[in-house]
Amino acid sequence: MTNSFSFPDGFLWGAATSAYQVEGSPLADGAGPSIWHRFTRTPWLVPSGDNGDVACDHYRLYEEDVRLMRELGLHAYRFSVAWGRVLPEGTGRVNEKGLDFYRRLVDALLENGIQPLVTLYHWDLPAALDDRGGWLNRDVAGWFAEYARVMFRALDDRVRTWATLNEPWVVTDGGYLHGALAPGHRNLFEAPIASHHLLLAHAAAVEAYRAEGRHKIGLVVNLEPKYPASDSEEDLAATRRADAYMNRQYLDPVFHGRYPDEMAEVFGEAWPDFPSADLARIRQPIDFLGVNYYTRNVTKFDPTALPVQASAVKQKRHAYTETAWEVYPEGLTDTLVWVKENYGDLPLYITENGAAFYDPPTAHGELSDPLRVDYLRTHLQAAREAIERGVDLRGYFAWSLLDNLEWSLGFSKRFGIVHVDSETLKRTPKASARFYAEVIRTNGGNLG
Ligand code: BGC
């Protein structure tokens, strides 16, 4: 790859986390429990028994974490707000003490010259709203807009970039179809409804922002490009279904006001006829799209793999991470270019990118994580390539700043560029953090 090209001036270099994965103290200062608080307390759902009671203790150690971000030279920090800290019942009464935490965090970031990028929903629905049907209740759009308004009024004077939802596909696929994530349902008929309500909630929050906000709001999706395992008609059709299910199910409604045709094939009789007025509402201009990219998928027809009838083919001699995801940086370039070609030339951010690897212990204090360094380097080169090919990429957020709770996989999978000792909570930057700090310092000049 060429090294004559550097990242644009003002390119935003950041790192990301989410509330339940790092904060700890989930019920502190009057917060209401979330579906993740409940999920981790239900026997068998999180095999390790790990939960977010302490996590990285970011709720109490945030000042130390902001100092660390400054030391690494980060320009921006992407974090999420725990809805239940702010509205313990999900709607109605505002808990000022919960809101204060985010006011203090934002102030600390700004005092250190770090821009906050705030995600309103990163999977931790207030349990009180789950009791009312959660994402299956159409009223959730109004509940979400009410919560979003509280946040805009409290922080829009200081926060210039907002994201409505993080990865609606994962919320639905994990939470309502396979049940591996909260609230743990396994129901083919619920999944399309939950997705549709997520999109309506996104739209309602964007409307609220247009009425009261002064800066920028967007959506964050996880995109995983699908490549056919062969040219057979069966594999090509399976690849189209897999792509529609995971990627276009969310982007087509937001940018084109319709669902992909393949959705009816994927869900069969479970696919409802959604009102066209809803789709007109969902199709609203957003100011940016956040893309979370981890891996690709080589797809082959598999009649037993429901609902898409497609499964992944393992690539011989390719590197895989600890979560069994193929390391495939070219897929990041392809994905960013694909977004531009299919959805228009809007500003993009890579809002998550990173890898879980086993970090070997070291005798010398510095944690050496060469595989993660290599992952970051090659994916940043791939991001640069996308910019060279005309993509309006504005920033990059490493996932994650800290080793944290990897949802139902507990603390066993470490994505952090900063190691967190599970006993002492001591933070130690890994070699990848040092490498990334140098990327930031040179604006990508050290990538080769
Ligand atoms: C999520 C993160 C998660 C990461 C690694 C993304 O899907 O937004 O919360 O930790 O991937 O699995």
Coordinates of C-alpha atoms and ligand atoms in Angstrom, one line a residue:
M1 CA 0.0 0.0 0.0
T2 CA 1.1 3.5 -0.7
N3 CA 2.5 5.7 2.0
S4 CA 2.5 9.0 0.2
F5 CA -1.1 9.7 1.3
S6 CA -2.0 10.8 4.8
F7 CA -5.3 11.3 6.6
P8 CA -7.1 14.6 6.0
D9 CA -6.5 17.4 8.4
G10 CA -9.0 17.4 11.3
F11 CA -9.4 13.6 11.0
L12 CA -10.9 12.5 14.4
W13 CA -8.9 9.9 16.2
G14 CA -10.8 8.3 19.0
A15 CA -11.6 5.2 21.1
A16 CA -15.0 3.8 22.1
T17 CA -16.7 2.1 25.0
S18 CA -20.3 1.5 26.1
A19 CA -22.0 2.1 29.4
Y20 CA -22.9 -1.4 30.7
Q21 CA -19.5 -2.8 29.5
V22 CA -17.3 -0.3 31.4
E23 CA -19.2 1.7 34.0
G24 CA -20.0 -0.6 36.9
S25 CA -22.2 0.6 39.8
P26 CA -25.3 -0.1 37.7
L27 CA -27.8 0.9 40.4
A28 CA -25.8 3.8 41.9
D29 CA -27.4 7.1 42.7
G30 CA -30.9 6.1 42.0
A31 CA -30.4 4.4 38.6
G32 CA -33.0 1.8 37.4
P33 CA -31.9 -1.7 36.4
S34 CA -31.4 -2.5 32.7
I35 CA -32.2 -5.6 30.8
W36 CA -28.5 -6.5 31.0
H37 CA -28.6 -6.2 34.8
R38 CA -31.3 -8.8 34.8
F39 CA -29.8 -11.0 32.0
T40 CA -26.5 -11.4 33.8
R41 CA -28.3 -12.4 36.9
T42 CA -30.3 -15.2 35.2
P43 CA -28.5 -18.5 35.7
W44 CA -26.9 -20.1 32.6
L45 CA -27.1 -17.0 30.3
V46 CA -23.6 -15.8 31.0
P47 CA -21.6 -19.0 31.5
S48 CA -18.7 -17.3 33.4
G49 CA -21.1 -15.6 35.8
D50 CA -19.5 -12.3 35.0
N51 CA -21.6 -9.2 35.1
G52 CA -21.4 -5.4 35.0
D53 CA -21.6 -4.7 38.7
V54 CA -18.0 -3.5 38.7
A55 CA -16.8 -3.8 35.1
C56 CA -14.0 -1.3 34.7
D57 CA -15.5 0.9 37.4
H58 CA -15.5 3.8 34.9
Y59 CA -18.4 5.3 36.7
R60 CA -16.0 6.1 39.6
L61 CA -12.7 6.2 37.8
Y62 CA -13.7 8.2 34.8
E63 CA -11.3 11.1 35.6
E64 CA -8.4 8.7 35.5
D65 CA -9.6 7.3 32.2
V66 CA -9.9 10.8 30.7
R67 CA -6.3 11.5 31.8
L68 CA -5.3 8.3 30.1
M69 CA -7.1 9.3 26.9
R70 CA -5.2 12.6 27.0
E71 CA -1.9 10.8 27.4
L72 CA -2.7 8.7 24.4
G73 CA -3.5 11.9 22.5
L74 CA -7.1 10.9 21.7
H75 CA -9.2 13.6 20.0
A76 CA -12.5 12.0 20.8
Y77 CA -14.2 9.5 23.1
R78 CA -17.3 7.6 22.0
F79 CA -19.3 6.4 25.0
S80 CA -23.0 5.6 25.6
V81 CA -25.5 6.8 28.1
A82 CA -27.2 4.2 30.3
W83 CA -30.9 5.2 29.8
G84 CA -31.9 3.9 33.2
R85 CA -29.4 6.1 35.0
V86 CA -31.2 9.1 33.6
L87 CA -34.8 7.8 33.6
P88 CA -34.9 5.0 36.1
E89 CA -38.4 3.9 34.9
G90 CA -37.5 4.5 31.3
T91 CA -40.0 7.4 31.0
G92 CA -41.3 10.1 33.3
R93 CA -39.1 11.0 36.3
V94 CA -35.6 12.3 35.5
N95 CA -32.9 11.2 37.9
E96 CA -30.6 14.3 38.1
K97 CA -27.9 12.4 39.9
G98 CA -27.6 10.0 37.0
L99 CA -27.6 12.8 34.5
D100 CA -24.9 14.5 36.6
F101 CA -22.5 11.7 35.9
Y102 CA -22.6 12.3 32.1
R103 CA -22.4 16.1 32.7
R104 CA -19.2 15.5 34.7
L105 CA -17.8 13.1 32.1
V106 CA -18.4 15.5 29.3
D107 CA -16.9 18.4 31.2
A108 CA -13.8 16.4 32.0
L109 CA -13.4 15.4 28.4
L110 CA -13.8 19.0 27.1
E111 CA -11.4 20.3 29.8
N112 CA -8.8 17.8 28.3
G113 CA -9.5 18.8 24.7
I114 CA -11.4 15.6 23.9
Q115 CA -14.6 15.6 21.9
P116 CA -17.5 13.5 23.2
L117 CA -19.4 11.4 20.8
V118 CA -22.5 10.2 22.6
T119 CA -24.5 7.1 21.7
L120 CA -28.0 7.1 23.2
Y121 CA -28.6 3.4 23.1
H122 CA -26.0 0.7 23.4
W123 CA -28.2 -2.2 24.3
D124 CA -29.1 -1.5 28.0
L125 CA -32.9 -0.9 27.8
P126 CA -34.4 0.0 31.2
A127 CA -35.9 -3.2 32.7
A128 CA -39.1 -1.2 33.5
L129 CA -39.6 -0.7 29.7
D130 CA -38.9 -4.4 29.0
D131 CA -41.8 -5.1 31.4
R132 CA -44.0 -3.1 29.1
G133 CA -42.9 -5.1 26.0
G134 CA -39.5 -3.4 25.3
W135 CA -38.6 -3.2 21.6
L136 CA -41.8 -5.1 20.8
N137 CA -44.0 -2.3 21.9
R138 CA -44.5 0.3 19.3
D139 CA -44.7 3.0 22.0
V140 CA -40.9 2.5 22.4
A141 CA -40.3 5.1 19.7
G142 CA -42.0 7.7 21.9
W143 CA -40.2 6.5 25.0
F144 CA -36.9 6.8 23.2
A145 CA -37.6 10.3 21.9
E146 CA -38.6 11.4 25.4
Y147 CA -35.3 10.1 26.8
A148 CA -33.3 11.6 23.9
R149 CA -34.9 15.0 24.5
V150 CA -33.7 14.9 28.1
M151 CA -30.2 14.2 26.9
F152 CA -30.2 16.9 24.2
R153 CA -31.5 19.5 26.7
A154 CA -28.8 18.5 29.2
L155 CA -25.8 18.2 26.9
D156 CA -26.3 19.6 23.4
D157 CA -24.6 22.8 24.4
R158 CA -21.4 20.7 24.9
V159 CA -21.9 17.6 22.7
R160 CA -21.6 18.1 19.0
T161 CA -22.0 14.6 17.8
W162 CA -24.9 12.2 18.7
A163 CA -25.7 8.7 17.6
T164 CA -29.1 7.3 18.2
L165 CA -28.6 3.5 18.2
N166 CA -25.7 1.2 18.3
E167 CA -26.1 -1.7 15.9
P168 CA -29.8 -2.4 15.6
W169 CA -29.0 -5.7 13.9
V170 CA -27.3 -7.0 17.0
V171 CA -30.1 -5.8 19.3
T172 CA -32.5 -7.8 17.3
D173 CA -30.5 -10.9 16.2
G174 CA -29.0 -11.4 19.6
G175 CA -31.8 -10.1 21.8
Y176 CA -34.9 -11.4 19.9
L177 CA -33.9 -14.2 17.5
H178 CA -31.0 -16.2 19.0
G179 CA -31.4 -15.1 22.5
A180 CA -27.6 -14.8 23.2
L181 CA -28.0 -11.2 24.3
A182 CA -30.6 -9.4 26.5
P183 CA -33.5 -9.7 26.7
G184 CA -32.8 -13.3 25.6
H185 CA -35.8 -14.1 23.4
R186 CA -35.8 -16.7 20.7
N187 CA -38.6 -15.8 18.4
L188 CA -38.6 -15.6 14.6
F189 CA -41.8 -13.6 14.7
E190 CA -40.6 -11.0 17.1
A191 CA -37.3 -10.2 15.3
P192 CA -38.7 -8.1 12.4
I193 CA -41.0 -6.2 14.8
A194 CA -38.1 -5.3 17.1
S195 CA -36.0 -4.2 14.2
H196 CA -38.8 -2.0 12.8
H197 CA -39.4 -0.4 16.2
L198 CA -35.7 0.3 16.6
L199 CA -35.8 2.1 13.3
L200 CA -38.9 4.0 14.3
A201 CA -37.2 5.0 17.6
H202 CA -34.2 6.2 15.7
A203 CA -36.4 8.3 13.5
A204 CA -38.3 9.7 16.5
A205 CA -35.0 10.8 18.1
V206 CA -33.8 12.4 14.9
E207 CA -37.1 14.4 14.7
A208 CA -36.6 15.4 18.3
Y209 CA -33.1 16.5 17.5
R210 CA -34.2 18.6 14.5
A211 CA -36.6 20.4 16.8
E212 CA -34.1 21.1 19.6
G213 CA -30.6 20.1 18.7
R214 CA -28.0 22.4 17.1
H215 CA -25.3 20.0 15.9
K216 CA -25.1 16.6 14.3
I217 CA -27.0 13.3 14.8
G218 CA -26.5 9.9 13.1
L219 CA -26.9 6.2 13.4
V220 CA -24.3 3.5 14.1
V221 CA -24.6 0.1 12.3
N222 CA -22.4 -2.9 12.2
L223 CA -21.6 -3.9 8.6
E224 CA -20.1 -7.2 7.6
P225 CA -19.6 -7.6 3.9
K226 CA -20.7 -10.9 2.5
Y227 CA -18.7 -12.6 -0.3
P228 CA -20.1 -15.6 -2.1
A229 CA -18.2 -18.9 -1.6
S230 CA -18.7 -19.8 -5.2
D231 CA -20.5 -18.5 -8.3
S232 CA -23.3 -21.0 -8.0
E233 CA -26.8 -19.5 -8.1
E234 CA -27.5 -21.0 -4.7
D235 CA -24.5 -19.4 -3.1
L236 CA -25.1 -16.0 -4.8
A237 CA -28.8 -16.0 -3.6
A238 CA -27.7 -17.0 -0.1
T239 CA -25.1 -14.2 -0.1
R240 CA -27.8 -11.7 -1.1
R241 CA -30.1 -12.9 1.7
A242 CA -27.3 -12.7 4.3
D243 CA -26.4 -9.2 3.2
A244 CA -30.0 -8.0 3.2
Y245 CA -30.6 -9.5 6.7
M246 CA -27.5 -8.0 8.3
N247 CA -26.6 -4.9 6.4
R248 CA -29.4 -3.6 4.1
Q249 CA -32.2 -4.3 6.6
Y250 CA -31.3 -1.1 8.4
L251 CA -29.6 1.0 5.7
D252 CA -32.3 0.6 2.9
P253 CA -35.1 2.0 5.1
V254 CA -33.0 4.9 6.5
F255 CA -31.7 6.0 3.1
H256 CA -34.2 4.6 0.6
G257 CA -37.4 4.4 2.6
R258 CA -38.0 0.6 1.9
Y259 CA -36.9 -2.8 3.1
P260 CA -34.9 -5.0 0.8
D261 CA -37.0 -7.5 -1.2
E262 CA -35.0 -10.4 0.3
M263 CA -36.5 -9.7 3.8
A264 CA -39.7 -11.6 2.9
E265 CA -37.6 -14.5 1.7
V266 CA -35.6 -14.5 4.9
F267 CA -38.5 -14.3 7.4
G268 CA -41.2 -16.0 5.3
E269 CA -44.6 -15.8 7.1
A270 CA -42.9 -13.9 10.0
W271 CA -42.3 -10.9 7.8
P272 CA -45.1 -8.3 8.4
D273 CA -46.4 -5.8 5.9
F274 CA -45.1 -2.6 7.5
P275 CA -47.1 0.6 7.0
S276 CA -45.5 2.8 4.3
A277 CA -46.0 5.9 6.5
D278 CA -43.6 4.3 8.9
L279 CA -41.0 3.9 6.2
A280 CA -41.5 7.5 5.1
R281 CA -40.8 8.6 8.7
I282 CA -37.7 6.3 9.0
R283 CA -36.2 7.8 5.8
Q284 CA -34.9 11.1 7.2
P285 CA -31.7 12.8 6.5
I286 CA -29.0 12.0 9.0
D287 CA -25.7 14.0 9.4
F288 CA -23.4 11.0 9.4
L289 CA -23.3 7.2 9.5
G290 CA -21.2 5.3 12.0
V291 CA -19.8 2.0 10.7
N292 CA -18.6 -0.7 13.1
Y293 CA -16.4 -3.1 11.2
Y294 CA -14.8 -6.3 12.6
T295 CA -14.8 -9.0 10.0
R296 CA -16.3 -10.3 6.7
N297 CA -18.2 -13.4 5.9
V298 CA -17.7 -15.9 3.0
T299 CA -21.2 -17.2 2.4
K300 CA -22.5 -20.5 1.2
F301 CA -26.0 -21.8 0.9
D302 CA -27.0 -23.9 3.9
P303 CA -30.7 -25.0 4.1
T304 CA -30.3 -25.6 7.9
A305 CA -29.0 -22.2 8.8
L306 CA -32.1 -20.2 9.7
P307 CA -33.4 -17.6 8.9
V308 CA -31.0 -16.8 6.1
Q309 CA -30.2 -20.3 4.8
A310 CA -26.6 -19.2 4.6
S311 CA -23.5 -20.1 6.6
A312 CA -19.9 -18.9 6.8
V313 CA -17.1 -20.8 5.2
K314 CA -13.9 -20.8 7.3
Q315 CA -10.9 -19.6 5.3
K316 CA -7.9 -21.9 5.4
R317 CA -4.7 -20.3 6.6
H318 CA -6.3 -17.0 7.3
A319 CA -5.9 -15.4 10.7
Y320 CA -8.9 -15.4 13.1
T321 CA -9.4 -13.5 16.4
E322 CA -10.3 -15.0 19.8
T323 CA -14.0 -14.4 18.9
A324 CA -13.4 -16.6 15.8
W325 CA -13.7 -13.6 13.4
E326 CA -11.5 -13.7 10.3
V327 CA -9.0 -10.8 10.1
Y328 CA -9.9 -9.2 6.8
P329 CA -8.9 -5.6 6.4
E330 CA -9.8 -5.4 2.7
G331 CA -13.4 -5.8 3.8
L332 CA -13.3 -2.5 5.6
T333 CA -12.3 -0.7 2.3
D334 CA -15.0 -2.6 0.4
T335 CA -17.6 -1.7 3.0
L336 CA -16.9 2.0 3.1
V337 CA -16.8 2.2 -0.7
W338 CA -20.1 0.2 -0.9
V339 CA -21.8 2.6 1.5
K340 CA -20.8 5.5 -0.6
E341 CA -21.9 3.9 -3.8
N342 CA -25.3 2.6 -2.5
Y343 CA -26.3 5.2 0.1
G344 CA -24.7 8.5 -1.1
D345 CA -21.8 10.5 -0.2
L346 CA -22.4 11.3 3.5
P347 CA -19.8 11.8 6.2
L348 CA -18.8 8.4 7.7
Y349 CA -17.0 7.5 10.9
I350 CA -15.6 4.1 11.7
T351 CA -17.2 4.1 15.1
E352 CA -15.8 0.7 16.2
N353 CA -12.9 -1.5 14.9
G354 CA -10.8 -3.8 16.9
A355 CA -10.0 -7.4 17.9
A356 CA -10.0 -9.8 20.9
F357 CA -6.7 -11.6 21.2
Y358 CA -5.1 -13.4 24.0
D359 CA -2.6 -11.0 25.5
P360 CA 0.4 -12.9 26.8
P361 CA 1.7 -12.0 30.2
T362 CA 4.9 -10.1 30.3
A363 CA 7.7 -9.8 32.9
H364 CA 8.6 -6.2 31.9
G365 CA 5.5 -4.2 32.7
E366 CA 4.8 -3.3 29.0
L367 CA 2.0 -5.5 27.6
S368 CA 3.0 -6.7 24.2
D369 CA 0.0 -7.5 21.9
P370 CA 1.5 -7.8 18.4
L371 CA -1.6 -9.3 16.8
R372 CA -3.7 -6.4 17.9
V373 CA -1.1 -3.9 16.6
D374 CA -1.1 -5.7 13.3
Y375 CA -4.9 -5.7 13.2
L376 CA -5.0 -1.9 13.8
R377 CA -2.3 -1.2 11.4
T378 CA -3.8 -3.1 8.5
H379 CA -7.3 -1.8 9.2
L380 CA -6.1 1.8 9.3
Q381 CA -4.3 1.2 6.0
A382 CA -7.6 -0.1 4.7
A383 CA -9.4 3.0 6.0
R384 CA -6.8 5.2 4.3
E385 CA -7.4 3.3 1.0
A386 CA -11.1 4.1 1.3
I387 CA -10.3 7.8 1.6
E388 CA -8.1 7.6 -1.4
R389 CA -11.1 6.0 -3.3
G390 CA -13.2 9.0 -2.5
V391 CA -15.0 8.0 0.8
D392 CA -15.7 11.0 3.1
L393 CA -14.3 9.3 6.2
R394 CA -14.1 11.8 9.1
G395 CA -12.8 9.7 12.0
Y396 CA -11.8 6.3 13.5
F397 CA -12.6 4.9 16.9
A398 CA -10.7 1.9 18.2
W399 CA -12.8 -0.7 20.0
S400 CA -12.1 -0.6 22.8
L401 CA -10.3 1.9 25.0
L402 CA -10.4 -0.6 27.8
D403 CA -10.7 -4.4 28.3
N404 CA -14.3 -4.7 29.3
L405 CA -17.4 -6.9 29.7
E406 CA -17.8 -8.6 26.3
W407 CA -21.6 -9.2 27.0
S408 CA -22.4 -12.8 27.5
L409 CA -18.8 -13.8 26.9
G410 CA -17.9 -12.0 30.1
F411 CA -14.4 -10.7 30.7
S412 CA -12.7 -13.5 28.9
K413 CA -12.5 -11.7 25.5
R414 CA -10.2 -8.7 25.7
F415 CA -10.6 -6.0 23.1
G416 CA -8.9 -3.2 24.9
I417 CA -5.9 -1.2 23.8
V418 CA -5.5 -0.6 27.5
H419 CA -5.3 -3.7 29.8
V420 CA -7.5 -3.6 32.9
D421 CA -6.5 -5.9 35.7
S422 CA -9.6 -7.8 36.8
E423 CA -8.6 -7.7 40.5
T424 CA -7.1 -4.3 41.0
L425 CA -8.7 -2.5 38.0
K426 CA -5.3 -1.1 37.3
R427 CA -5.1 0.3 33.7
T428 CA -1.9 -0.5 31.7
P429 CA -1.6 0.7 28.1
K430 CA -0.7 -2.2 25.8
A431 CA 1.7 -1.9 22.9
S432 CA -1.3 -1.3 20.7
A433 CA -2.2 1.8 22.7
R434 CA 1.4 3.1 22.2
F435 CA 1.2 2.3 18.5
Y436 CA -2.2 4.0 18.2
A437 CA -0.9 7.1 20.1
E438 CA 1.9 7.3 17.4
V439 CA -0.7 7.0 14.7
I440 CA -2.5 9.9 16.2
R441 CA 0.6 11.9 16.7
T442 CA 1.7 11.5 13.1
N443 CA -1.9 11.6 11.6
G444 CA -1.3 8.1 10.2
G445 CA 2.2 8.9 9.0
N446 CA 3.6 5.8 10.8
L447 CA 1.4 3.4 9.0
G448 CA 3.7 2.6 6.2
Ligands
BGC1 C1 -20.5 -3.9 20.0 C2 -19.6 -3.9 21.2 C3 -18.9 -5.2 21.4 C4 -18.0 -5.4 20.1 C5 -17.2 -6.7 20.1 C6 -19.9 -4.6 18.8 O1 -20.8 -5.4 18.2 O2 -21.0 -2.6 19.7 O3 -20.4 -3.6 22.3 O4 -18.2 -5.3 22.5 O5 -18.8 -5.4 19.0 O6 -18.1 -7.8 20.1

